[in-house]
Coordinates of C-alpha atoms and ligand atoms in Angstrom, one line a residue:
M1 CA 11.4 -11.8 -32.6
E2 CA 13.0 -15.1 -31.7
T3 CA 11.4 -17.0 -28.8
L4 CA 13.8 -18.5 -26.4
L5 CA 12.6 -21.8 -24.9
L6 CA 14.7 -22.4 -21.8
S7 CA 14.5 -25.3 -19.4
A8 CA 13.7 -24.6 -15.7
Q9 CA 16.7 -26.9 -14.9
N10 CA 19.0 -24.5 -16.7
Q11 CA 21.1 -22.5 -14.2
E12 CA 20.8 -19.2 -16.0
T13 CA 17.1 -19.4 -16.8
A14 CA 15.7 -17.7 -13.7
A15 CA 18.1 -14.7 -13.9
L16 CA 17.5 -14.2 -17.6
A17 CA 13.7 -14.4 -17.1
A18 CA 13.9 -11.9 -14.2
E19 CA 16.0 -9.5 -16.4
L20 CA 13.3 -9.5 -19.1
I21 CA 10.5 -9.0 -16.6
K22 CA 12.4 -6.0 -15.1
K23 CA 12.8 -4.6 -18.6
G24 CA 9.0 -4.7 -19.1
E25 CA 9.1 -7.7 -21.4
L26 CA 6.8 -10.8 -21.4
V27 CA 8.0 -14.2 -20.2
A28 CA 5.8 -17.3 -20.2
L29 CA 6.2 -19.1 -16.9
P30 CA 5.3 -22.6 -15.6
T31 CA 3.1 -22.9 -12.6
E32 CA 1.4 -25.9 -11.0
T33 CA -1.9 -24.8 -12.5
V34 CA -1.3 -23.7 -16.1
Y35 CA 1.4 -21.8 -17.9
G36 CA 1.1 -18.1 -17.5
L37 CA 2.1 -15.2 -19.6
G38 CA 3.9 -13.0 -17.2
A39 CA 5.0 -9.3 -16.9
D40 CA 5.8 -6.8 -14.2
G41 CA 2.4 -6.4 -12.6
L42 CA 3.3 -2.9 -11.4
N43 CA 4.3 -1.6 -14.9
P44 CA 1.3 -0.6 -17.0
D45 CA 3.2 -0.7 -20.3
A46 CA 4.4 -4.3 -19.6
V47 CA 0.9 -5.3 -18.5
A48 CA -0.5 -3.8 -21.7
K49 CA 1.7 -6.2 -23.7
I50 CA 0.0 -9.2 -22.0
F51 CA -3.4 -8.0 -23.2
K52 CA -2.1 -7.4 -26.7
A53 CA -0.3 -10.8 -27.0
K54 CA -3.4 -12.8 -25.8
G55 CA -6.0 -10.6 -27.4
R56 CA -7.5 -10.4 -24.0
P57 CA -10.5 -8.1 -23.4
Q58 CA -9.4 -5.0 -21.4
D59 CA -12.0 -5.5 -18.7
N60 CA -10.7 -8.9 -17.7
P61 CA -8.3 -8.4 -14.8
L62 CA -5.0 -10.3 -14.2
I63 CA -3.8 -12.3 -11.2
L64 CA -0.8 -10.9 -9.4
H65 CA 1.7 -13.6 -8.5
I66 CA 3.9 -13.2 -5.4
A67 CA 6.8 -15.2 -4.1
D68 CA 5.9 -15.1 -0.4
A69 CA 2.6 -15.0 1.3
A70 CA 3.8 -12.0 3.4
D71 CA 4.0 -9.9 0.2
M72 CA 0.2 -9.9 0.1
E73 CA 0.3 -6.9 2.4
K74 CA 2.3 -4.9 -0.1
Y75 CA -0.5 -5.0 -2.6
C76 CA -3.7 -5.5 -0.6
H77 CA -5.4 -3.7 2.3
S78 CA -8.2 -4.6 4.7
I79 CA -7.1 -8.2 4.6
P80 CA -9.5 -10.4 6.6
D81 CA -8.3 -13.1 9.0
A82 CA -9.7 -15.6 6.5
A83 CA -7.2 -14.6 3.9
Y84 CA -4.3 -15.2 6.3
A85 CA -5.8 -18.6 7.3
L86 CA -6.2 -19.6 3.7
A87 CA -2.7 -18.5 2.8
E88 CA -1.3 -20.4 5.7
K89 CA -3.1 -23.6 4.6
F90 CA -3.0 -23.4 0.8
W91 CA 0.0 -21.2 -0.3
P92 CA 2.1 -21.8 -2.2
G93 CA -0.6 -23.5 -4.2
P94 CA -3.5 -23.3 -6.6
L95 CA -5.6 -20.7 -4.8
T96 CA -6.2 -17.1 -5.8
M97 CA -7.7 -14.6 -3.4
V98 CA -9.5 -11.4 -4.4
L99 CA -8.8 -8.6 -1.9
P100 CA -9.0 -4.8 -1.8
A101 CA -6.1 -3.4 -3.8
K102 CA -3.6 -0.9 -2.6
D103 CA -3.0 2.1 -4.9
I104 CA 0.4 0.7 -5.9
V105 CA -1.4 -1.8 -8.1
P106 CA -2.0 -0.2 -11.5
K107 CA -5.5 0.0 -12.9
C108 CA -4.7 -2.0 -16.0
T109 CA -3.7 -5.0 -13.8
T110 CA -7.1 -4.9 -12.0
A111 CA -9.0 -3.8 -15.1
G112 CA -10.1 -0.8 -13.1
L113 CA -11.5 -2.7 -10.2
S114 CA -10.9 -1.7 -6.6
T115 CA -9.8 -5.3 -5.8
V116 CA -6.9 -7.4 -7.0
A117 CA -6.6 -11.1 -7.4
I118 CA -3.4 -12.5 -5.8
R119 CA -1.7 -15.8 -5.6
C120 CA 1.5 -17.5 -4.5
P121 CA 2.2 -20.3 -7.0
D122 CA 3.7 -23.6 -6.0
C123 CA 6.5 -23.6 -8.6
E124 CA 10.0 -23.1 -7.4
I125 CA 11.5 -21.4 -10.5
T126 CA 8.6 -19.0 -11.0
R127 CA 8.8 -17.9 -7.3
E128 CA 12.6 -17.5 -7.9
I129 CA 12.0 -15.3 -10.9
I130 CA 9.5 -13.2 -9.0
R131 CA 12.1 -12.7 -6.2
L132 CA 14.9 -11.9 -8.6
A133 CA 12.7 -9.4 -10.6
G134 CA 11.7 -7.8 -7.3
V135 CA 8.2 -7.2 -8.6
P136 CA 4.9 -9.2 -8.5
I137 CA 4.3 -10.8 -11.8
A138 CA 0.9 -10.3 -13.4
A139 CA 0.0 -13.4 -15.4
P140 CA -3.1 -14.8 -17.1
S141 CA -3.1 -18.2 -18.7
A142 CA -0.7 -18.1 -21.6
N143 CA -3.2 -19.2 -24.3
I144 CA -4.6 -16.9 -26.9
S145 CA -7.8 -15.6 -25.4
G146 CA -10.8 -17.9 -25.7
K147 CA -8.6 -21.0 -26.5
P148 CA -7.9 -23.9 -24.2
S149 CA -5.3 -23.0 -21.6
T150 CA -1.6 -23.9 -21.9
T151 CA -0.4 -26.8 -19.7
T152 CA 3.0 -27.4 -21.5
A153 CA 5.7 -25.1 -22.8
Q154 CA 4.9 -26.5 -26.3
H155 CA 1.3 -25.2 -26.0
V156 CA 2.8 -21.8 -25.3
L157 CA 5.2 -22.0 -28.2
H158 CA 2.3 -23.0 -30.4
D159 CA 0.3 -19.9 -29.5
H160 CA 3.2 -17.3 -29.2
E161 CA 6.2 -18.4 -31.2
G162 CA 8.0 -15.3 -32.5
K163 CA 5.8 -13.0 -30.5
I164 CA 7.3 -13.2 -27.0
P165 CA 11.0 -13.2 -26.1
M166 CA 11.0 -16.2 -23.7
I167 CA 9.3 -19.3 -22.4
V168 CA 10.5 -21.1 -19.3
D169 CA 9.9 -24.9 -19.7
G170 CA 9.0 -26.5 -16.4
G171 CA 7.4 -29.6 -17.9
P172 CA 3.7 -30.4 -17.9
C173 CA 1.6 -28.6 -15.2
R174 CA 0.8 -30.8 -12.2
V175 CA -2.7 -29.5 -11.5
G176 CA -3.6 -28.6 -15.1
V177 CA -6.6 -26.3 -14.5
E178 CA -6.4 -22.6 -13.4
S179 CA -6.4 -21.7 -9.7
T180 CA -9.5 -21.8 -7.6
I181 CA -10.6 -18.1 -7.1
I182 CA -12.2 -17.0 -3.8
D183 CA -13.4 -13.4 -3.4
L184 CA -12.8 -12.2 0.2
S185 CA -13.5 -8.6 -0.5
D186 CA -17.2 -8.8 0.3
E187 CA -19.1 -9.7 3.4
R188 CA -19.2 -13.4 2.7
P189 CA -16.5 -15.5 1.0
R190 CA -17.5 -16.3 -2.6
L191 CA -16.2 -18.9 -4.9
L192 CA -15.6 -17.3 -8.3
R193 CA -13.9 -20.1 -10.1
P194 CA -13.5 -23.8 -9.1
G195 CA -10.0 -25.3 -9.3
G196 CA -7.7 -27.7 -7.6
I197 CA -8.6 -26.5 -4.1
T198 CA -12.2 -27.7 -3.6
P199 CA -15.2 -25.8 -2.1
H200 CA -15.1 -28.3 0.7
Q201 CA -11.5 -27.5 1.5
L202 CA -12.3 -23.8 1.6
V203 CA -15.3 -24.2 3.8
E204 CA -13.1 -26.1 6.3
V205 CA -11.0 -23.0 6.7
V206 CA -13.4 -20.1 6.3
G207 CA -16.6 -21.8 7.5
D208 CA -18.8 -20.3 4.8
L209 CA -18.8 -20.0 1.1
I210 CA -21.2 -18.8 -1.6
L211 CA -20.8 -20.5 -5.0
D212 CA -21.1 -17.8 -7.5
K213 CA -23.7 -18.5 -10.2
A214 CA -21.1 -18.3 -12.9
V215 CA -19.5 -21.5 -11.6
T216 CA -22.3 -23.6 -13.0
E217 CA -24.3 -21.4 -15.3
S218 CA -23.6 -19.5 -18.5
V219 CA -23.3 -15.8 -18.0
A220 CA -24.7 -13.2 -20.5
K221 CA -22.1 -10.9 -22.2
D222 CA -23.6 -7.8 -20.7
A223 CA -23.9 -9.2 -17.2
V224 CA -22.3 -7.6 -14.2
V225 CA -20.2 -10.4 -12.7
K226 CA -17.7 -10.6 -9.9
A227 CA -15.0 -12.1 -12.0
P228 CA -15.1 -10.4 -15.3
G229 CA -13.4 -13.3 -17.0
M230 CA -16.4 -15.5 -16.5
K231 CA -18.6 -14.0 -19.1
Y232 CA -16.2 -14.6 -22.0
K233 CA -16.0 -17.6 -24.2
H234 CA -13.3 -19.8 -22.9
Y235 CA -11.3 -22.9 -23.5
A236 CA -13.1 -23.6 -26.7
P237 CA -11.6 -25.6 -29.5
A238 CA -12.4 -24.7 -33.1
C239 CA -15.1 -27.3 -33.4
E240 CA -18.4 -27.6 -31.6
V241 CA -18.4 -29.4 -28.3
I242 CA -21.5 -31.1 -26.9
V243 CA -21.4 -32.5 -23.4
V244 CA -23.3 -35.8 -23.3
T245 CA -24.4 -36.9 -19.8
G246 CA -26.0 -40.2 -18.6
S247 CA -24.6 -43.7 -18.5
K248 CA -22.0 -44.6 -21.0
E249 CA -24.4 -47.0 -22.7
A250 CA -27.0 -44.3 -23.1
A251 CA -24.4 -41.8 -24.3
A252 CA -23.1 -44.4 -26.8
K253 CA -26.6 -44.8 -28.1
Y254 CA -27.0 -41.0 -28.5
I255 CA -23.7 -40.7 -30.2
V256 CA -24.5 -43.5 -32.7
E257 CA -27.5 -41.6 -33.7
H258 CA -25.7 -38.2 -34.1
Y259 CA -22.2 -39.2 -35.2
Q260 CA -20.9 -37.8 -38.5
P261 CA -17.7 -39.0 -40.0
G262 CA -14.8 -37.1 -38.6
N263 CA -16.5 -36.3 -35.3
R264 CA -14.6 -37.3 -32.1
V265 CA -15.5 -38.4 -28.6
L266 CA -13.7 -37.0 -25.5
C267 CA -14.2 -39.4 -22.7
F268 CA -12.7 -41.2 -19.7
E269 CA -10.1 -43.9 -20.0
E270 CA -12.6 -46.4 -18.6
E271 CA -14.9 -45.6 -21.5
L272 CA -12.5 -46.1 -24.4
E273 CA -13.8 -49.5 -25.3
T274 CA -17.5 -48.3 -25.2
F275 CA -16.7 -45.5 -27.7
A276 CA -14.1 -47.4 -29.8
A277 CA -16.1 -46.8 -33.0
F278 CA -16.2 -43.0 -32.6
S279 CA -12.5 -42.1 -32.5
P280 CA -12.3 -41.6 -28.8
L281 CA -9.8 -39.5 -26.9
A282 CA -9.4 -40.0 -23.2
Y283 CA -8.4 -37.1 -21.0
G284 CA -8.0 -39.0 -17.8
K285 CA -9.6 -41.6 -15.6
E286 CA -13.1 -41.1 -14.2
S287 CA -11.9 -42.7 -11.0
D288 CA -9.0 -40.2 -10.7
E289 CA -10.2 -36.6 -10.8
D290 CA -6.6 -35.3 -10.6
S291 CA -5.9 -37.1 -13.9
L292 CA -9.0 -35.4 -15.5
M293 CA -7.8 -31.9 -14.4
A294 CA -4.3 -32.6 -15.6
G295 CA -5.4 -33.9 -19.0
L296 CA -8.3 -31.8 -20.0
F297 CA -6.6 -28.8 -21.7
A298 CA -4.1 -30.9 -23.7
A299 CA -7.0 -33.0 -25.0
L300 CA -9.1 -29.9 -25.9
R301 CA -6.0 -28.6 -27.7
E302 CA -5.7 -31.8 -29.6
L303 CA -9.3 -31.4 -30.7
D304 CA -8.9 -27.8 -31.7
D305 CA -9.6 -28.5 -35.3
A306 CA -12.6 -27.2 -37.2
K307 CA -12.6 -30.2 -39.5
I308 CA -13.7 -32.4 -36.6
G309 CA -17.1 -30.7 -36.7
T310 CA -18.4 -32.0 -33.3
V311 CA -16.8 -33.4 -30.2
F312 CA -19.1 -35.4 -27.9
A313 CA -17.6 -34.9 -24.4
R314 CA -18.1 -36.8 -21.2
R315 CA -17.9 -35.0 -17.8
P316 CA -17.4 -36.2 -14.3
I317 CA -20.0 -35.9 -11.6
G318 CA -19.2 -34.4 -8.2
S319 CA -18.7 -31.3 -6.2
G320 CA -15.0 -31.4 -5.4
K321 CA -12.3 -31.4 -8.1
A322 CA -14.9 -32.6 -10.6
L323 CA -16.5 -29.2 -10.3
A324 CA -13.4 -27.6 -11.8
V325 CA -13.4 -30.1 -14.7
Q326 CA -17.2 -29.6 -15.3
N327 CA -16.8 -25.9 -15.3
R328 CA -14.0 -25.8 -17.9
L329 CA -15.7 -28.4 -20.1
M330 CA -19.1 -26.7 -19.9
K331 CA -17.5 -23.4 -20.9
A332 CA -15.6 -25.1 -23.7
A333 CA -19.0 -26.4 -24.9
G334 CA -20.7 -23.1 -24.5
F335 CA -22.9 -24.9 -22.0
R336 CA -24.4 -27.2 -24.7
T337 CA -25.4 -30.4 -23.0
V338 CA -27.7 -33.3 -23.8
D339 CA -28.9 -35.8 -21.3
A340 CA -28.7 -39.1 -23.2
E341 CA -30.8 -40.8 -20.6
P342 CA -34.3 -39.9 -19.7
K343 CA -34.8 -39.1 -16.1
G344 CA -35.7 -41.9 -13.8
L345 CA -39.1 -41.9 -12.0
V346 CA -39.4 -39.1 -9.4
L347 CA -41.1 -40.1 -6.1
G348 CA -42.3 -37.6 -3.6
I349 CA -42.0 -39.0 -0.1
T350 CA -43.8 -37.4 2.8
G351 CA -45.4 -38.2 6.2
G352 CA -45.3 -37.0 9.8
T353 CA -42.4 -37.1 12.2
G354 CA -41.5 -40.5 13.7
C355 CA -43.3 -42.5 11.0
G356 CA -40.1 -44.2 9.6
K357 CA -39.2 -42.1 6.6
T358 CA -35.5 -42.8 7.3
T359 CA -36.0 -46.5 7.0
L360 CA -37.8 -46.1 3.7
L361 CA -35.2 -43.7 2.2
K362 CA -32.4 -46.1 3.2
A363 CA -34.1 -48.9 1.4
F364 CA -34.5 -46.7 -1.6
E365 CA -30.8 -45.8 -1.7
E366 CA -29.9 -49.4 -1.2
M367 CA -31.8 -50.1 -4.4
G368 CA -29.8 -47.5 -6.3
G369 CA -32.2 -44.5 -5.8
W370 CA -31.1 -40.9 -5.4
V371 CA -32.5 -39.0 -2.5
E372 CA -33.0 -35.2 -2.3
D373 CA -33.7 -34.2 1.3
C374 CA -35.6 -30.9 1.3
D375 CA -34.8 -30.1 4.9
Q376 CA -31.1 -30.4 4.0
V377 CA -31.6 -28.3 0.8
Y378 CA -33.2 -25.5 3.0
H379 CA -30.3 -25.5 5.4
Q380 CA -27.7 -25.5 2.7
L381 CA -29.5 -22.6 1.0
L382 CA -29.2 -20.7 4.3
K383 CA -25.5 -21.6 4.6
T384 CA -24.2 -21.3 1.0
G385 CA -26.2 -18.6 -0.8
T386 CA -27.4 -15.1 -0.1
T387 CA -30.6 -15.2 -2.2
L388 CA -32.8 -16.8 0.5
L389 CA -31.4 -14.8 3.3
D390 CA -31.8 -11.6 1.3
A391 CA -35.4 -12.4 0.5
I392 CA -36.1 -13.2 4.2
E393 CA -34.4 -9.9 5.3
A394 CA -36.3 -7.9 2.7
R395 CA -39.6 -9.1 4.1
F396 CA -38.6 -9.4 7.7
P397 CA -36.0 -6.7 8.3
G398 CA -33.7 -7.3 11.2
C399 CA -34.1 -11.1 11.1
V400 CA -30.8 -11.7 9.4
D401 CA -27.9 -11.0 11.6
G402 CA -24.8 -10.9 9.4
F403 CA -25.1 -14.1 7.5
K404 CA -27.2 -15.9 10.0
L405 CA -30.9 -16.2 10.3
D406 CA -32.2 -15.1 13.7
R407 CA -34.6 -18.0 14.1
R408 CA -36.0 -16.9 17.4
K409 CA -36.8 -13.4 16.2
L410 CA -38.4 -14.7 13.0
A411 CA -40.4 -17.3 14.9
G412 CA -41.6 -14.5 17.2
I413 CA -42.8 -12.5 14.2
V414 CA -44.6 -15.3 12.3
F415 CA -46.1 -16.9 15.5
N416 CA -49.8 -15.8 15.7
D417 CA -49.5 -13.9 12.4
P418 CA -50.9 -16.1 9.6
K419 CA -50.2 -13.5 6.9
A420 CA -46.5 -13.2 8.0
L421 CA -46.2 -17.0 8.2
A422 CA -47.7 -17.4 4.7
D423 CA -45.2 -14.9 3.4
L424 CA -42.3 -16.7 5.0
N425 CA -43.5 -20.0 3.6
A426 CA -43.8 -18.5 0.1
I427 CA -40.2 -17.4 0.3
T428 CA -38.7 -20.6 1.7
H429 CA -40.9 -22.9 -0.4
G430 CA -40.1 -21.0 -3.6
A431 CA -36.3 -21.1 -2.9
V432 CA -36.3 -24.8 -2.0
K433 CA -38.4 -25.8 -5.0
K434 CA -36.1 -23.8 -7.3
E435 CA -33.0 -25.5 -5.8
V436 CA -34.5 -29.0 -6.0
L437 CA -35.4 -28.3 -9.7
R438 CA -31.8 -27.3 -10.3
R439 CA -30.5 -30.4 -8.6
L440 CA -32.8 -32.7 -10.6
E441 CA -31.3 -31.3 -13.7
H442 CA -27.8 -32.3 -12.5
I443 CA -28.7 -35.8 -11.5
P444 CA -27.5 -38.2 -14.2
G445 CA -30.2 -39.9 -16.1
G446 CA -31.6 -43.2 -15.2
Y447 CA -31.6 -42.9 -11.4
P448 CA -35.0 -43.1 -9.7
I449 CA -35.2 -40.0 -7.5
A450 CA -36.9 -39.5 -4.1
I451 CA -37.8 -36.0 -3.0
D452 CA -38.1 -36.2 0.8
A453 CA -40.3 -33.3 2.0
I454 CA -42.7 -32.9 4.9
E455 CA -44.2 -30.0 2.9
L456 CA -44.4 -31.9 -0.3
F457 CA -47.7 -30.4 -1.3
D458 CA -47.7 -26.9 0.3
G459 CA -44.1 -26.4 -0.9
G460 CA -45.2 -27.1 -4.5
L461 CA -42.7 -30.1 -4.7
A462 CA -45.4 -32.6 -5.6
E463 CA -45.6 -31.0 -9.0
L464 CA -42.1 -32.3 -9.7
C465 CA -43.0 -35.9 -8.8
D466 CA -44.5 -38.7 -10.9
V467 CA -45.7 -40.5 -7.8
T468 CA -46.4 -39.4 -4.2
V469 CA -46.0 -41.7 -1.3
A470 CA -47.1 -41.2 2.4
I471 CA -45.6 -43.0 5.3
T472 CA -47.9 -43.6 8.3
A473 CA -47.5 -45.4 11.6
P474 CA -49.6 -46.0 14.7
E475 CA -49.4 -43.0 17.0
E476 CA -48.1 -45.1 20.0
D477 CA -45.2 -46.3 17.8
R478 CA -44.4 -42.8 16.7
V479 CA -44.3 -41.5 20.3
K480 CA -42.0 -44.3 21.3
R481 CA -39.7 -43.7 18.4
L482 CA -39.5 -39.9 19.0
I483 CA -38.8 -40.4 22.7
A484 CA -35.9 -42.8 21.9
R485 CA -34.6 -40.8 18.9
D486 CA -34.7 -37.2 20.3
S487 CA -34.6 -38.0 24.1
I488 CA -37.8 -36.1 24.7
S489 CA -40.7 -36.8 27.0
E490 CA -44.0 -38.4 26.0
Q491 CA -45.7 -35.1 26.3
Q492 CA -43.2 -33.4 24.0
A493 CA -43.5 -36.2 21.5
L494 CA -47.2 -35.8 21.4
E495 CA -46.9 -32.1 21.0
R496 CA -44.7 -32.5 18.0
I497 CA -47.0 -35.0 16.4
Y498 CA -50.0 -32.7 16.9
A499 CA -48.2 -29.7 15.6
Q500 CA -48.1 -31.4 12.2
K501 CA -50.7 -32.3 9.7
P502 CA -52.9 -35.3 10.7
E503 CA -52.5 -38.7 9.1
S504 CA -55.7 -38.3 7.2
Y505 CA -54.2 -35.4 5.3
F506 CA -51.4 -37.4 3.9
R507 CA -53.7 -40.4 3.1
E508 CA -55.9 -38.2 1.2
K509 CA -53.2 -36.3 -0.8
C510 CA -50.8 -39.1 -1.7
D511 CA -51.0 -41.7 -4.5
Y512 CA -49.7 -44.5 -2.2
V513 CA -49.7 -45.1 1.5
L514 CA -47.1 -47.3 3.2
E515 CA -48.0 -48.3 6.7
N516 CA -45.2 -48.8 9.2
N517 CA -47.0 -51.0 11.6
G518 CA -44.6 -53.9 12.2
T519 CA -41.0 -54.3 13.1
P520 CA -38.4 -52.1 11.4
E521 CA -37.2 -55.1 9.4
E522 CA -40.7 -55.8 8.2
F523 CA -41.1 -52.2 7.2
R524 CA -37.9 -52.3 5.3
E525 CA -39.0 -55.4 3.4
K526 CA -42.3 -53.7 2.7
C527 CA -40.5 -50.7 1.2
L528 CA -38.2 -52.8 -0.9
A529 CA -41.1 -54.8 -2.3
F530 CA -43.0 -51.6 -3.0
F531 CA -40.0 -50.1 -4.9
R532 CA -39.4 -53.3 -6.8
N533 CA -43.0 -53.1 -8.1
L534 CA -42.9 -49.5 -8.9
L535 CA -39.5 -49.1 -10.4
I536 CA -37.2 -50.7 -12.8
I537 CA -34.3 -50.3 -10.5
K538 CA -30.8 -49.9 -12.0
E539 CA -27.4 -50.6 -10.6
K540 CA -25.5 -47.5 -9.7
P541 CA -22.9 -46.9 -12.4
Ligands
AMP601 P1 -6.7 -16.1 -16.0 O1 -5.5 -15.3 -15.6 O2 -6.8 -16.3 -17.5 O3 -6.7 -17.4 -15.2 O4 -7.9 -15.3 -15.5 C1 -7.9 -14.7 -14.3 C2 -9.3 -14.7 -13.7 O5 -9.3 -14.0 -12.5 C3 -10.4 -14.1 -14.6 O6 -11.5 -14.9 -14.5 C4 -10.6 -12.8 -13.9 O7 -11.9 -12.3 -14.2 C5 -10.4 -13.1 -12.4 N1 -10.0 -12.0 -11.6 C6 -8.8 -11.3 -11.7 N2 -8.8 -10.2 -10.9 C7 -10.1 -10.2 -10.3 C8 -10.7 -9.3 -9.4 N3 -10.1 -8.3 -8.9 N4 -12.0 -9.6 -9.0 C9 -12.6 -10.7 -9.5 N5 -12.0 -11.5 -10.4 C10 -10.8 -11.3 -10.8
MG602 MG1 -7.4 -17.9 -18.9

């Protein structure tokens, strides 16, 4: 079969492509994310051709592409308000929503699921083709399954020349990684795949979001997962990829020790000089996450050569667009990472309310330290995951209302019931510790870290620390500070202080005690001097 490669600029292209789609043939289409391999999403025979051409596992469902947001109602039912709000804000654009499917959507498109993934792409010609064909187009990324995705028409030609009738060339893809997938078919919105629309942008619209485990962790082949595609090997070039984290200097040192002739380095433009001796290939600028997304797959394709042996790859840090880049790169690497830099010193910081912990932590950050606030971790766990809420609900039925903790009810139960309180603490402490551990693994090497926790010892967090530090202050100063900070009465301030562990407890437990008994400026100086002695502080990279 001859493969037609037609420009999107060409007048006849859209009509020709639509004709082929109507006839049940395959057409590779540009979108703003990646090139897709499209077919009539309502025609099981046409959809079967996609799976065959890609060598895609049958249980990996396809995304249905529509030309207008309103068409969502033709293929989905029980559509929540959140879906309309997201469509309004992000469509056409790089966001896919998983919603309950109507019967009109064939089982081969949804891989037998009761839900369907749906998206309105931001690409004029592709929407035009969908309109002309009069059917939604099912399209996965156009690459051969398991290989890096296709972000140019030439990539598609490389994978499918002679095997599909037509490719529409719309130039390189603007976003460059596949769409963000959000599942709205369950009680709480869940991020299944990170992409160009960030978790933060989603939360602004839907108010709540669970990050599916598969976003950051490797998934076993036999696992039951929300997006079946997440368990398969993905994006991988023919050689081994190892992600090397840490500063570029530390990474260079690691690479010198492990580099074999022929190996390559996949890095940021800013690092080309550092890695000059190791045949570096830059996929974008570290300072420009859009460029990293846009360049990643083309770079992985360039490195798709078994003779290279090993690619040492660098990944960005962050929870926005960087998350999408990390996700693809980690999958390409089969989650093989090495931290080239040993972890910095981990400090446990504790002490009663009003002692001046904030001043100390600010000084710590000023010196290049990284702070993990356990109170914040706890609140985020309640907000962005179900595990903690599920565990609380299992032990204290009725205390979780929808996705919210009924604090008053829970307090009523554990008040005056030491056994119940101990159970609650075991649940929350366990969850916070696990999450802090996970975060520590993601902090780049070399940073000194402070774990800020009032329950440093009871919560088991002290075990993660090299050094523990207590902050103390004279009671009258604490009272004054609490009155000013929280606008409470002296009586209330005292009650708060007495509700906590006494100063003697912290003094006894901690390796160091820092006394905040002067002016704030004096305390800050004291903290800075203390850290200087304790740490070899590094500049933030
Ligand atoms: P691709 O088309 O190659 O970008 O892959 C589509 C992705 O969407 C895969 O990870 C699928 O598992 C996921 N997906 C498609 N339909 C659904 C669905 N109904 N529920 C969950 N995930 C889906
Ligand atoms: Mg794909």
